[in-house]
Each structure stands twice: as structure tokens, then as C-alpha cells.
XYZ file of C-alpha atoms in Angstrom:
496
model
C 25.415 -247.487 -223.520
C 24.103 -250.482 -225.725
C 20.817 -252.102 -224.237
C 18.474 -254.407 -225.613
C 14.980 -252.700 -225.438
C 12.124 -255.247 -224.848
C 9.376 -254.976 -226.421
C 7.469 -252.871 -223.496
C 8.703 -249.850 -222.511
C 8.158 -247.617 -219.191
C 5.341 -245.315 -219.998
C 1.776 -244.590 -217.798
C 0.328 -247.039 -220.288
C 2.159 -249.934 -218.118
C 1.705 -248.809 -214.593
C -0.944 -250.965 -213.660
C 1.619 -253.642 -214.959
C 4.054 -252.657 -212.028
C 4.235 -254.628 -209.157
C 2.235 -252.966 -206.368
C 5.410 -252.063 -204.223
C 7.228 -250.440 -207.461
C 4.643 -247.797 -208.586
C 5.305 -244.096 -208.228
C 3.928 -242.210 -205.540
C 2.406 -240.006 -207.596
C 1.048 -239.584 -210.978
C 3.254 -237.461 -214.069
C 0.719 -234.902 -215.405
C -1.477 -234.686 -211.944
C 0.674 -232.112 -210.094
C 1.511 -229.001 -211.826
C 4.782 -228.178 -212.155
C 6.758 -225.574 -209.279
C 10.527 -226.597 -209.692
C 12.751 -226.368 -212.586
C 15.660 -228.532 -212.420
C 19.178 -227.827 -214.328
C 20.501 -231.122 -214.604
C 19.516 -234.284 -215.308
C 22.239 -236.760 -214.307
C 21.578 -239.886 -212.212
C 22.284 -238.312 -208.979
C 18.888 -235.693 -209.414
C 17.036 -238.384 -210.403
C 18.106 -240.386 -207.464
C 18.168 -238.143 -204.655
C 16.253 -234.695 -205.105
C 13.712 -236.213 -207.477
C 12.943 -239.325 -205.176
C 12.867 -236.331 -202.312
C 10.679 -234.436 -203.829
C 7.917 -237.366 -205.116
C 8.284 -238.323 -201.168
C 7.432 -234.711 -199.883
C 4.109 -234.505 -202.538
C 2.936 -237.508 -201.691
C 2.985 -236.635 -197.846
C 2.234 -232.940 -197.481
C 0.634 -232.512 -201.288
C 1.854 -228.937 -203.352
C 2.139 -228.248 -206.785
C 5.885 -229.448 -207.030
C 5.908 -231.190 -210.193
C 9.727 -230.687 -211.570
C 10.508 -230.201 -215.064
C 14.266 -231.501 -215.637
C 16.338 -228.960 -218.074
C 19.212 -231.431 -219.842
C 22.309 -228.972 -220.108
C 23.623 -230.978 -222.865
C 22.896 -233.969 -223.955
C 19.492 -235.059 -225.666
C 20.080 -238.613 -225.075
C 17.973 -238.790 -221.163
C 15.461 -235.942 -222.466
C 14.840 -238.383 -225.238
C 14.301 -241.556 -223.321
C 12.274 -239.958 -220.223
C 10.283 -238.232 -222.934
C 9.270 -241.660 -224.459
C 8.609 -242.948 -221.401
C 6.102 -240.152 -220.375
C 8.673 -238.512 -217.824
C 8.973 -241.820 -215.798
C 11.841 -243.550 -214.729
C 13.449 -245.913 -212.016
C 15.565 -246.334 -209.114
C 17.019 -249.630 -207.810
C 18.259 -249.205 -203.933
C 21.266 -252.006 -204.005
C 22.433 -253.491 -201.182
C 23.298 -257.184 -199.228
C 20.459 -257.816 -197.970
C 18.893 -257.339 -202.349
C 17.357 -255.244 -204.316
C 14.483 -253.180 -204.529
C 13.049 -251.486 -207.510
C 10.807 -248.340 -207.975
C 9.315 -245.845 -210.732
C 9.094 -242.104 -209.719
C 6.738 -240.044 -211.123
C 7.631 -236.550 -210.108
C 8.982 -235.493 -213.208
C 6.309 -233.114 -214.848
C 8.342 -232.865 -217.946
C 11.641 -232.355 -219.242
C 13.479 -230.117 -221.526
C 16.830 -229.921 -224.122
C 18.570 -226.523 -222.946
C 20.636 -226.174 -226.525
C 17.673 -227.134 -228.177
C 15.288 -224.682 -226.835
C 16.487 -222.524 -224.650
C 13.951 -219.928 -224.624
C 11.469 -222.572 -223.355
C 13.692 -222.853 -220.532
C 13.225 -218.940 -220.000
C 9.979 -218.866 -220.320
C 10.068 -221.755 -217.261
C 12.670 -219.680 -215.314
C 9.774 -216.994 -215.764
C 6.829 -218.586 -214.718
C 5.048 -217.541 -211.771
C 4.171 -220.753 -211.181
C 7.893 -221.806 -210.831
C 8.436 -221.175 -207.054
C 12.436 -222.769 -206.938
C 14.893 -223.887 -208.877
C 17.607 -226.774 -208.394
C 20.747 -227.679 -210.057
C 22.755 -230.648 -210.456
C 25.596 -229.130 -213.059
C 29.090 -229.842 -211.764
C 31.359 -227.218 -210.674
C 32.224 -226.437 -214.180
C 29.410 -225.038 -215.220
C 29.467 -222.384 -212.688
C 32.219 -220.558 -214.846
C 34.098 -219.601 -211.620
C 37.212 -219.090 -211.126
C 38.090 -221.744 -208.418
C 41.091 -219.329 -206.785
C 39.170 -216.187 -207.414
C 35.747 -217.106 -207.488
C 35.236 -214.567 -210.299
C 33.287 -215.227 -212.994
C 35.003 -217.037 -216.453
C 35.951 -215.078 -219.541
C 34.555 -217.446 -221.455
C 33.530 -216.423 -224.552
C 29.985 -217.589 -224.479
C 29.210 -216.405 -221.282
C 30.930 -213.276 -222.311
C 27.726 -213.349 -224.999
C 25.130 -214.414 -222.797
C 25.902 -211.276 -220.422
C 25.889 -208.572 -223.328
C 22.584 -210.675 -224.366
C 21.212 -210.373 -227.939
C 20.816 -214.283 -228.608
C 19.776 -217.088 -226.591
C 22.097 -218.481 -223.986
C 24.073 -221.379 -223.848
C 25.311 -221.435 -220.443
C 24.084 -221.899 -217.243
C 24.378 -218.510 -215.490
C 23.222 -216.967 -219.178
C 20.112 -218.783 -218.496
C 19.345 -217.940 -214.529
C 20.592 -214.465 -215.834
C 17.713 -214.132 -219.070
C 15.271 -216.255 -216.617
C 15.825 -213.904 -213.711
C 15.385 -210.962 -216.600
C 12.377 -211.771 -217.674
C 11.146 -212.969 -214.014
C 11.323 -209.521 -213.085
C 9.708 -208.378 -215.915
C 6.713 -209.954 -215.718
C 6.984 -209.165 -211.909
C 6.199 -212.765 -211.232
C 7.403 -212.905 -207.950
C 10.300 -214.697 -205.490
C 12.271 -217.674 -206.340
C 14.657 -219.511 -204.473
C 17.890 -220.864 -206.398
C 19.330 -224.060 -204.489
C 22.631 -225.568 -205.873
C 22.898 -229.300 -205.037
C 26.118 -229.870 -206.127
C 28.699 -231.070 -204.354
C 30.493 -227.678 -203.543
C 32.026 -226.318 -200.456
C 29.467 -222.890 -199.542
C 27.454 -223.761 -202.434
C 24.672 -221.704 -201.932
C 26.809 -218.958 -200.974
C 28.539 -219.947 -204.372
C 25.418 -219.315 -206.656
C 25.053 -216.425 -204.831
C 28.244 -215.033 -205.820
C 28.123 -216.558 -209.626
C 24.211 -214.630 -209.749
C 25.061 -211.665 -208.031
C 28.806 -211.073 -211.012
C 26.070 -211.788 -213.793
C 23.323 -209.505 -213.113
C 26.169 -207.106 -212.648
C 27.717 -207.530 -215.694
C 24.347 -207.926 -217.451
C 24.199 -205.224 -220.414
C 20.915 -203.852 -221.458
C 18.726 -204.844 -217.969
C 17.765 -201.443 -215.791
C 16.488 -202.882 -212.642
C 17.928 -206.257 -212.104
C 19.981 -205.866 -209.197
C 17.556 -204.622 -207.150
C 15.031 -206.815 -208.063
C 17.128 -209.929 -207.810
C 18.588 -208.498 -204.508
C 14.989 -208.368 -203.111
C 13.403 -211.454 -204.473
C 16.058 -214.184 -204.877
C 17.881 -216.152 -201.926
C 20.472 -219.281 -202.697
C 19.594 -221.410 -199.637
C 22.707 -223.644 -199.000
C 22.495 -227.524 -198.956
C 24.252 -230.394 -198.537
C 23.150 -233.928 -200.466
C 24.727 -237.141 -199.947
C 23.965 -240.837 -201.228
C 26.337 -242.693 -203.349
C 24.949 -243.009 -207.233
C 27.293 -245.017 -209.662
C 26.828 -244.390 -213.159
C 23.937 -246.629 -214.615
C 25.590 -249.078 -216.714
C 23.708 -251.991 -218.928
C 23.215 -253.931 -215.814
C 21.365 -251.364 -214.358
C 19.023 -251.441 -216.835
C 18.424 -255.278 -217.014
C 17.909 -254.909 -213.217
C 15.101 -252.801 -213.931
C 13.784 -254.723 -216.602
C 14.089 -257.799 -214.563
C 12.226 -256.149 -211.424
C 9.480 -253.752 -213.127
C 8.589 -256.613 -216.168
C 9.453 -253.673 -218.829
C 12.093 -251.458 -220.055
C 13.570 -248.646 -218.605
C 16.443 -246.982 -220.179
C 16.528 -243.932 -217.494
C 16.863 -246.760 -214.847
C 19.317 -245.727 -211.977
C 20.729 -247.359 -209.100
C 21.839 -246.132 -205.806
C 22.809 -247.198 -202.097
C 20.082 -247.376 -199.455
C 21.549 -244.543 -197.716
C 20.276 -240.893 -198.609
C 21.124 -237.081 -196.693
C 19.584 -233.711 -197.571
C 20.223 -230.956 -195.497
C 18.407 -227.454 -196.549
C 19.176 -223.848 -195.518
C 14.924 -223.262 -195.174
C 15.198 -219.491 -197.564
C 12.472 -220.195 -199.515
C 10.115 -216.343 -200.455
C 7.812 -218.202 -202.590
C 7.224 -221.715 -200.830
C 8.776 -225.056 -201.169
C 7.871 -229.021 -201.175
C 7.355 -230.436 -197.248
C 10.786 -232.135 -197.906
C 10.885 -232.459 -194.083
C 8.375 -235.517 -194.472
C 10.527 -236.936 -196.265
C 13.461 -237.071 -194.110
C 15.265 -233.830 -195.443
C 17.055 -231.655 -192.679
C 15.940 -228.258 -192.643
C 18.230 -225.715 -191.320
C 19.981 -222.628 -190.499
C 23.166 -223.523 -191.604
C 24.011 -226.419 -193.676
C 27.797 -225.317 -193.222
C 28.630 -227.852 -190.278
C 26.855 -230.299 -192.381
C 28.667 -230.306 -195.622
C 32.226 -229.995 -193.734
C 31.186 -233.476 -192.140
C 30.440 -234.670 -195.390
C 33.113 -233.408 -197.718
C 35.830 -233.932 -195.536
C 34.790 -237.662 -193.772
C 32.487 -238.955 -196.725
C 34.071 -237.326 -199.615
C 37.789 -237.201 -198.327
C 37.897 -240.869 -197.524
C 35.991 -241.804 -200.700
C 39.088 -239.566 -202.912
C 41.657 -242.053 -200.181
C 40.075 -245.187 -201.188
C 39.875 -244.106 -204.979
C 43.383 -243.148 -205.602
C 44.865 -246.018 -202.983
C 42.259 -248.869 -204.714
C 43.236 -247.397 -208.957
C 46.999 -247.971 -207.846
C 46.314 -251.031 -206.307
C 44.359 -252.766 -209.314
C 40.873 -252.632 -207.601
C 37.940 -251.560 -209.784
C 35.690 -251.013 -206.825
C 35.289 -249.114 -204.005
C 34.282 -251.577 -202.125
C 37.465 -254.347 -203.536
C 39.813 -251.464 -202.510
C 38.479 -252.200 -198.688
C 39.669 -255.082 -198.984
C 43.540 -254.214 -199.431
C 44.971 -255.701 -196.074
C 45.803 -252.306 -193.914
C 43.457 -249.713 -195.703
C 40.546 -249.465 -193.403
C 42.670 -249.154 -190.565
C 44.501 -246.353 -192.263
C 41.553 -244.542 -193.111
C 40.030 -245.048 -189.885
C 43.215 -242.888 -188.687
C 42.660 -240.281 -191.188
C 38.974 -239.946 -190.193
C 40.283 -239.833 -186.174
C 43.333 -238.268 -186.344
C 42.670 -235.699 -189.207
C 39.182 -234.965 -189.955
C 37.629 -235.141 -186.607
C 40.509 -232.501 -185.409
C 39.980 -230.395 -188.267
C 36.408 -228.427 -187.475
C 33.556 -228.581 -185.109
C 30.573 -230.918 -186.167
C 26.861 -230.655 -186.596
C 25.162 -230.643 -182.947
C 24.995 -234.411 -181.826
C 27.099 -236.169 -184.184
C 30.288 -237.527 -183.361
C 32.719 -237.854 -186.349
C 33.936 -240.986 -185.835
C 30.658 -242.761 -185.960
C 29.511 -241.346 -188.820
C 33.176 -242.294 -190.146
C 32.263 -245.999 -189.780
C 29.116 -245.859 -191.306
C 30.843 -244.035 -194.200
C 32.916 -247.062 -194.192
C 30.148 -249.223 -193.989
C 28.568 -247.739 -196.877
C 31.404 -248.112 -198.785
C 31.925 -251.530 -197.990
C 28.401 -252.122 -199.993
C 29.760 -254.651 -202.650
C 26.099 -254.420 -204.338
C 27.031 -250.548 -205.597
C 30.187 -251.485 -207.731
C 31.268 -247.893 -207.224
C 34.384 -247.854 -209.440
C 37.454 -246.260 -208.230
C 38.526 -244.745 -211.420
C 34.901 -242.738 -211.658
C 35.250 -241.504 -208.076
C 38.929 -240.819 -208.897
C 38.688 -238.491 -211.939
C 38.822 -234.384 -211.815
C 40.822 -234.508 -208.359
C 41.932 -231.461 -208.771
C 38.527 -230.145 -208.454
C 37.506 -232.556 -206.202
C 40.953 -232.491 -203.272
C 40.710 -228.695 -202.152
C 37.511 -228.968 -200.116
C 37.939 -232.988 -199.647
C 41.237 -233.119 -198.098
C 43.609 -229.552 -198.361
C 40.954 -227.501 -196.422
C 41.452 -230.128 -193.869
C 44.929 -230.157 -193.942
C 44.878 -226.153 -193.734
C 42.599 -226.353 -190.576
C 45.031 -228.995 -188.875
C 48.271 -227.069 -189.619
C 46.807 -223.327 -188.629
C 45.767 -225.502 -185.054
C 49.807 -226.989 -185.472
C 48.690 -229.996 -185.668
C 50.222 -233.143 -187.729
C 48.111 -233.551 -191.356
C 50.269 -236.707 -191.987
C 47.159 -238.951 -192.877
C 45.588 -236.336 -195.642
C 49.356 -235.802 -196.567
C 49.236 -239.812 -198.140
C 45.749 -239.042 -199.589
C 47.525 -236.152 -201.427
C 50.888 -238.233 -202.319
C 48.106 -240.632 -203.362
C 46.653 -238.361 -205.949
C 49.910 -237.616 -207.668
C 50.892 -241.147 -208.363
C 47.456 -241.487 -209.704
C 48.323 -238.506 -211.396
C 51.387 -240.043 -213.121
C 49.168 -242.624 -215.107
C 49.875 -246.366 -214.213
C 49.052 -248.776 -211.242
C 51.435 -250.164 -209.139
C 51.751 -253.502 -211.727
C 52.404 -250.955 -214.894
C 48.898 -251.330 -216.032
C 48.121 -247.788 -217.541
C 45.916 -245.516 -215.588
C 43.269 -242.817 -217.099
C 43.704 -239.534 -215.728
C 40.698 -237.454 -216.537
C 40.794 -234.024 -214.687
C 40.052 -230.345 -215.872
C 43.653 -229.457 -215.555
C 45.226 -232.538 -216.764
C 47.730 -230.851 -219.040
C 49.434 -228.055 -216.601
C 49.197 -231.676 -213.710
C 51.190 -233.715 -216.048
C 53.290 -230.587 -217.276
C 54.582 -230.291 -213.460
C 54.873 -233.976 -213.038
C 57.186 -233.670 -216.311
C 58.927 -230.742 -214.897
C 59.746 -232.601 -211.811
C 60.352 -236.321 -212.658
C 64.043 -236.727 -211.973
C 62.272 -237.027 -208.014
C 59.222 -236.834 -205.843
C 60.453 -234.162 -204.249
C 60.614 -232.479 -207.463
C 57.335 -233.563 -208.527
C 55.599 -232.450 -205.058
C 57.483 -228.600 -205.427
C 55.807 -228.263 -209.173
C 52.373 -229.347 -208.290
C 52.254 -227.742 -205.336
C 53.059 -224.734 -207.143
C 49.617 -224.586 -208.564
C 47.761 -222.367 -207.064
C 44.481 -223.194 -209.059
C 44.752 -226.553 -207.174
C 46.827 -225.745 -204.073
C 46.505 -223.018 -201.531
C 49.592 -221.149 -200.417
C 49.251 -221.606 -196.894
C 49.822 -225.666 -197.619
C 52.133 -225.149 -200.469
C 54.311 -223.498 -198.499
C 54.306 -225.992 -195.187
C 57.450 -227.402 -194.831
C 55.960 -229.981 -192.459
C 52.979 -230.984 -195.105
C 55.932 -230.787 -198.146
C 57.609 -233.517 -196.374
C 55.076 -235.641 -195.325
C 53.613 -235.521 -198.883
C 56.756 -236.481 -199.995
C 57.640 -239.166 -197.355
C 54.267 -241.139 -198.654
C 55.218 -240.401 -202.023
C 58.370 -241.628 -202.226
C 56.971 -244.765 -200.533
C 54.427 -245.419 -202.962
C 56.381 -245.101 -206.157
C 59.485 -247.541 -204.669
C 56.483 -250.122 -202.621
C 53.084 -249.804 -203.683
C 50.133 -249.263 -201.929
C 50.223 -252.803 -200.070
C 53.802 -252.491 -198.678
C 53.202 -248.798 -197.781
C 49.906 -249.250 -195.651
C 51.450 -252.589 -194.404
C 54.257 -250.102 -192.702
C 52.028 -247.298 -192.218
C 52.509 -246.214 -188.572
């Protein structure tokens, strides 16, 4: 991402240069550090970081975070030269507004240094840890949920060098956690992962397991570690040079960690924490029992229709989100999937009614000021559809009910899938299993019923119990077959 740096950059030396309204809450290097973060994408920086400033500021705690990069240098670097500071720019109609957060306590290069990010995992000071890392880097199996045979993994489990992935690391921080017997810790996965606390969980619990060489571990991570569930929600599009000029224009210097994000923000928290946590409460987290009912709403309504409007928007020739709500018939038709589909598909959080929270989804989305581009929302569906959209269709079918609105979301995803927009324009299709997607769509090409049968013989992406619907087969190919001879227009225009 080419910027042009002005001559001042972001740094404590120029807070007093801030406008008033745009200064951090609190200070980098006055509150010690208690969180380690893995992960330091846009999305911490927007949501659990802005959080957590929020919660110190109210209640007070030693809740500094220091921010672990899992790969790239290239954010460690820039926060670093900005003495951990950075910006976020809330976009929406009625304009912008522009602040720095200071509750970075310091950040950190994984590859680079991994034992420093032991040591961290280790410190008694270090109360919880958080992770933004994509599903990915969980090395599970997403039909199994076992653990990867990757090779370095393999390595970090028999130990003997530093690791290089992310359960090698909770695994040696855990290690040496326990032995300098310095106390509880509470792992919380904010990814955007059906169960994910109960996920970590399961990735932690295979490691230690498999861990050669550590007497002791089980039980002590069995008695002192809990994976409190969560679900996180507000829409953060990948900062772009625009986003940083913003920044620039609004703060009077230069901040290349600048991020931007919608007004709207969610955190709901399973409260497990042994060894303390922030007052996130104060600032406006949900704490909770059970953040299960919570992150069904959300992945099904929020997420499901966001995958809809992504696929239906790419085909269509809209680069935005909010441009594909404007194809004439679309928010009608996902008003019926939201209705019809998802509201019939599980029981909601106590006082929330689906539907409204379906509209403000849409009205979110309908934000023109977040430029949330399809093709970014669109890419590793086959991730991204299971827990969106064929959990819900697996709900609606065991009930015997019609799935026929998630059915087009699915047909949607495999004319994506086939790499060009309704006017031939080439399409990217950037998904983890990419080459076995297209390899079906090859297989079956002479038809879309062929082309459904292959991919739907995947069982990585596809549970049986849809795969084998005759009722979902059909309607998958019904929309299909539409979309490939009409186009997205025609087809919603005769949706019924």
C-alpha cells in the first residue's frame, strides 16, 4: 500500500497536536501490560483494542495489550514508529470522525522473536489472551476438527526449536506458564468461528496432548485455563490509501496504521475469566453465559446475508456492498432469506427479534461511507458458507422446512466460483480450496446439475445431511441454472 508520509508522523511526541476530541483515552506506556494479543489485523485494532482502551479508561486495570504480528513485520514496524499508536475513523452519512487509541502497550514480530512471545505467554502479569488469526491458523481439520499434520506444527509439538505456529506458541507459552507456576489465564478466540471458544478449547486441549517432553501439562492446563466463547461484530474494510489520507486529513499528521470502520460495534463474552479481565461491560460489551444464541444471530443474519450480497453484487458488476443494494429486487430477496430462512432456523438471544436486527443488518450495509467491497467479503467461501448459510439450511430441512432462499445464496457461490461476472468480466476466486472447487466445477461443466453433484460431493465444504437432500439439490440447481442462462438482475426480478 503506497502512501505519501508527511512530514509528521503519529507518535506521543504529537498528541498535544491532536484535536481535543481525537486523543486516546489513555496513555501507551502508563498501564502495564495484562493481554497479549495474536493478531494484528484491522479488525483487533478496531474492535477489541478500541474495547479494551474504553473499559481502562472507565473501570482502570492493568490491561495494556501487547499485539503479537503472526506474520508480517510491515504493522509491527509502523505502530512501533509511531510509539504503539494508531487510528480509527468511524465512517458513516452523517461524516466522519477520527480517533487515536492508545491501548497498545507494545507490539511484537512472532517469526522474528518468538521466544519473546513465550516469555509474554508466561508472564504472570499476563492475565488473558486474545486472537484475531483466521480459521487457518487453528490447523483444524474443518470436518474433523482434529488437529493438522502439518509439518511445522508436527515440530512445534515434539518441541526442540522455537515455534512457528500458533498452537506451537499457546502450547510452549502454556509450558512454561506452568512452569513458573504463574497462575490462570483465560484464552478468548475472537474470530469469526461457529463455537469458537469451544474451538480453542479443542485445538489446546489435541496439543498439550500430543506435546512430547512436558510431564504435567494436562493437568495443569485442565485446571488453570478456560476458552470463554465470544461473538464480535462491526464491519472493518481493509484500510486502503484513502484511509490513511483520512487520517492525515483529520488528526493533522500521519498515520500509516490508520483504520476505518462502521459506527456499529457488538461484543458478546462468555465471563470465564480465573485471573481477572478489563470492565469491558463499561464499555458496552455483553457479558454472558452463553454467547451461542448470539453468534447464530450473527453468522447466520449478519454474516449469511453479507456472503448473499457478496456473491449476488461480484456477478452483478458491483464493487460494493453497499452498490450491490442497489440491484433492483435484492433487498427484497434478502429480506425473505432473513424471514423465511434464518429466523426459522434456531431460537434467538432473549429479546431480540430476528427480523429487526435483519434490517439494521441491512441498514448497515447500506452505509455507502464503508466501501465494503464485494470481492473481499466474497473470498474463502468455502470456509466462510458452512456456518453462514449450510448450518441454516441443515436446521430448516431436519424441521422439513423449505431452504429455497439459502439454496440461491449457495447457487450464488458456485457461479462466483466459476470465475466471471454476468458481462464476462473475469472474476478472482481466492479460497483455501480453490483447486479441488474448480476441479469439480471442471468435472461437472457439461451442466449445473453436474456441477452442483461434484461440489456437493465435498465433504470438507458440504455436510452429508445437505449433500444428500434431494429437495436442497434441486433448489440449488433451479437458482443455478437461472443465474448462468439470466444473471442476477433477471433472476431476482422473477424471484418468487
Amino acid at each position: 500500500m503506497a502512501v505519501t508520509v508527511s512530514a509528521s508522523r503519529l507518535g506521543l511526541g504529537m498528541l498535544r497536536r491532536l484535536p481535543a476530541e481525537a486523543r486516546p483515552l489513555v496513555r501507551p506506556g502508563t498501564v502495564p501490560t495484562g493481554i497479549v494479543h495474536l493478531g494484528l489485523g484491522a479488525f483487533h485494532r478496531a474492535h477489541q483494542a478500541v474495547y479494551t482502551e474504553a473499559a481502562i479508561g472507565a473501570a482502570g486495570g492493568d490491561w495494556g495489550i501487547v499485539a503479537v504480528a503472526p506474520r508480517s513485520t510491515a504493522m509491527v514496524e509502523a505502530l512501533a514508529a509511531q510509539d504503539n499508536l494508531f487510528s480509527v475513523s468511524t465512517l458513516s452519512a452523517a461524516g466522519n470522525a477520527t480517533r487515536v487509541v492508545g491501548a497498545l502497550s507494545g507490539v511484537r514480530h512472532a517469526p522474528s522473536d518468538p521466544e519473546a512471545v513465550v516469555a509474554l505467554l508466561a508472564d504472570p502479569a499476563v492475565r488473558v489472551v486474545t486472537l484475531t488469526v483466521t480459521e487457518k491458523a487453528y490447523q483444524l481439520d474443518p470436518v474433523t476438527g482434529q488437529l493438522s499434520p502439518d509439518s511445522a506444527l508436527a515440530a512445534d509439538l515434539a518441541g526442540g526449536h522455537p515455534p512457528s505456529t500458533v498452537p506451537g506458541l499457546l502450547l510452549r507459552g502454556l509450558a512454561a506458564r506452568a512452569a513458573a507456576d504463574a497462575g490462570p489465564v483465560a484464552l478468548v478466540s475472537c474470530d469469526n468461528l461457529p463455537a469458537n471458544g469451544r474451538r480453542l478449547r479443542g485445538m489446546l486441549d489435541q496439543a498439550v496432548n500430543r506435546a512430547v517432553g512436558v510431564p504435567g501439562l494436562v493437568e495443569w492446563v485442565t485446571g488453570n485455563v478456560t476458552c470463554p466463547g465470544t461473538m464480535v461484530d462491526r464491519i472493518v474494510p481493509a484500510s486502503t490509501p484513502e484511509t490513511i489520507e483520512m487520517a492525515r486529513r483529520a488528526l493533522g499528521v500521519t498515520d500509516l496504521a490508520a483504520v476505518a470502520a462502521e459506527p456499529y460495534a457488538q461484543w458478546v463474552i462468555e465471563d470465564d475469566f480465573p485471573g481477572g479481565r478489563p470492565g469491558w461491560e463499561h464499555a458496552g460489551a455483553v457479558l454472558t453465559g452463553d454467547a451461542g444464541p448470539w453468534e447464530r444471530l450473527k453468522l447466520r443474519t449478519l454474516n449469511g446475508v453479507h456472503s448473499a450480497a457478496a456473491y449476488l453484487g461480484a456477478l452483478a458488476g458491483r464493487e460494493t456492498i453497499a452498490d450491490a443494494l442497489e440491484i433492483p429486487h435484492l433487498a427484497d430477496v434478502l429480506r425473505r432469506l432473513i424471514a423465511e430462512d434464518v429466523a426459522a432456523s434456531f431460537t434467538p438471544p432473549d429479546g431480540v427479534r430476528v427480523v429487526d436486527y435483519g434490517e439494521q443488518v441491512l441498514a448497515r450495509f447500506g452505509n455507502a461511507a464503508i466501501r465494503h467491497r464485494t470481492l473481499q467479503v466474497a473470498m474463502d467461501g468455502s470456509q466462510k458458507l458452512p456456518q453462514r448459510v449450510l448450518h441454516t439450511i441443515a436446521d430448516l430441512r431436519a424441521a422439513n422446512r423449505s431452504a429455497r432462499w439459502g439454496a440461491l445464496v449457495v447457487a450464488s457461490w458456485l457461479r462466483f466460483a466459476l470465475g466471471y461476472a454476468d458481462d464476462g468480466r473475469p472474476l478472482p476466486f481466492q479460497d483455501p480450496l480453490a483447486g479441488p472447487i474448480r476441479a469439480a466445477l471442471v468435472a461437472g461443466a457439461q451442466s449445473p446439475e453436474g456441477a452442483v453433484d461434484a461440489v456437493f460431493a465435498l465433504r470438507e465444504v458440504v455436510p452429508v445431511e445437505v449433500a444428500e437432500d434431494d429437495e436442497v439439490r434441486t433448489d440449488v440447481i433451479t437458482w443455478l441454472t437461472a443465474l448462468q442462462r439470466h444473471g442476477v438482475e433477471a433472476t431476482l426480478a422473477g424471484a418468487r
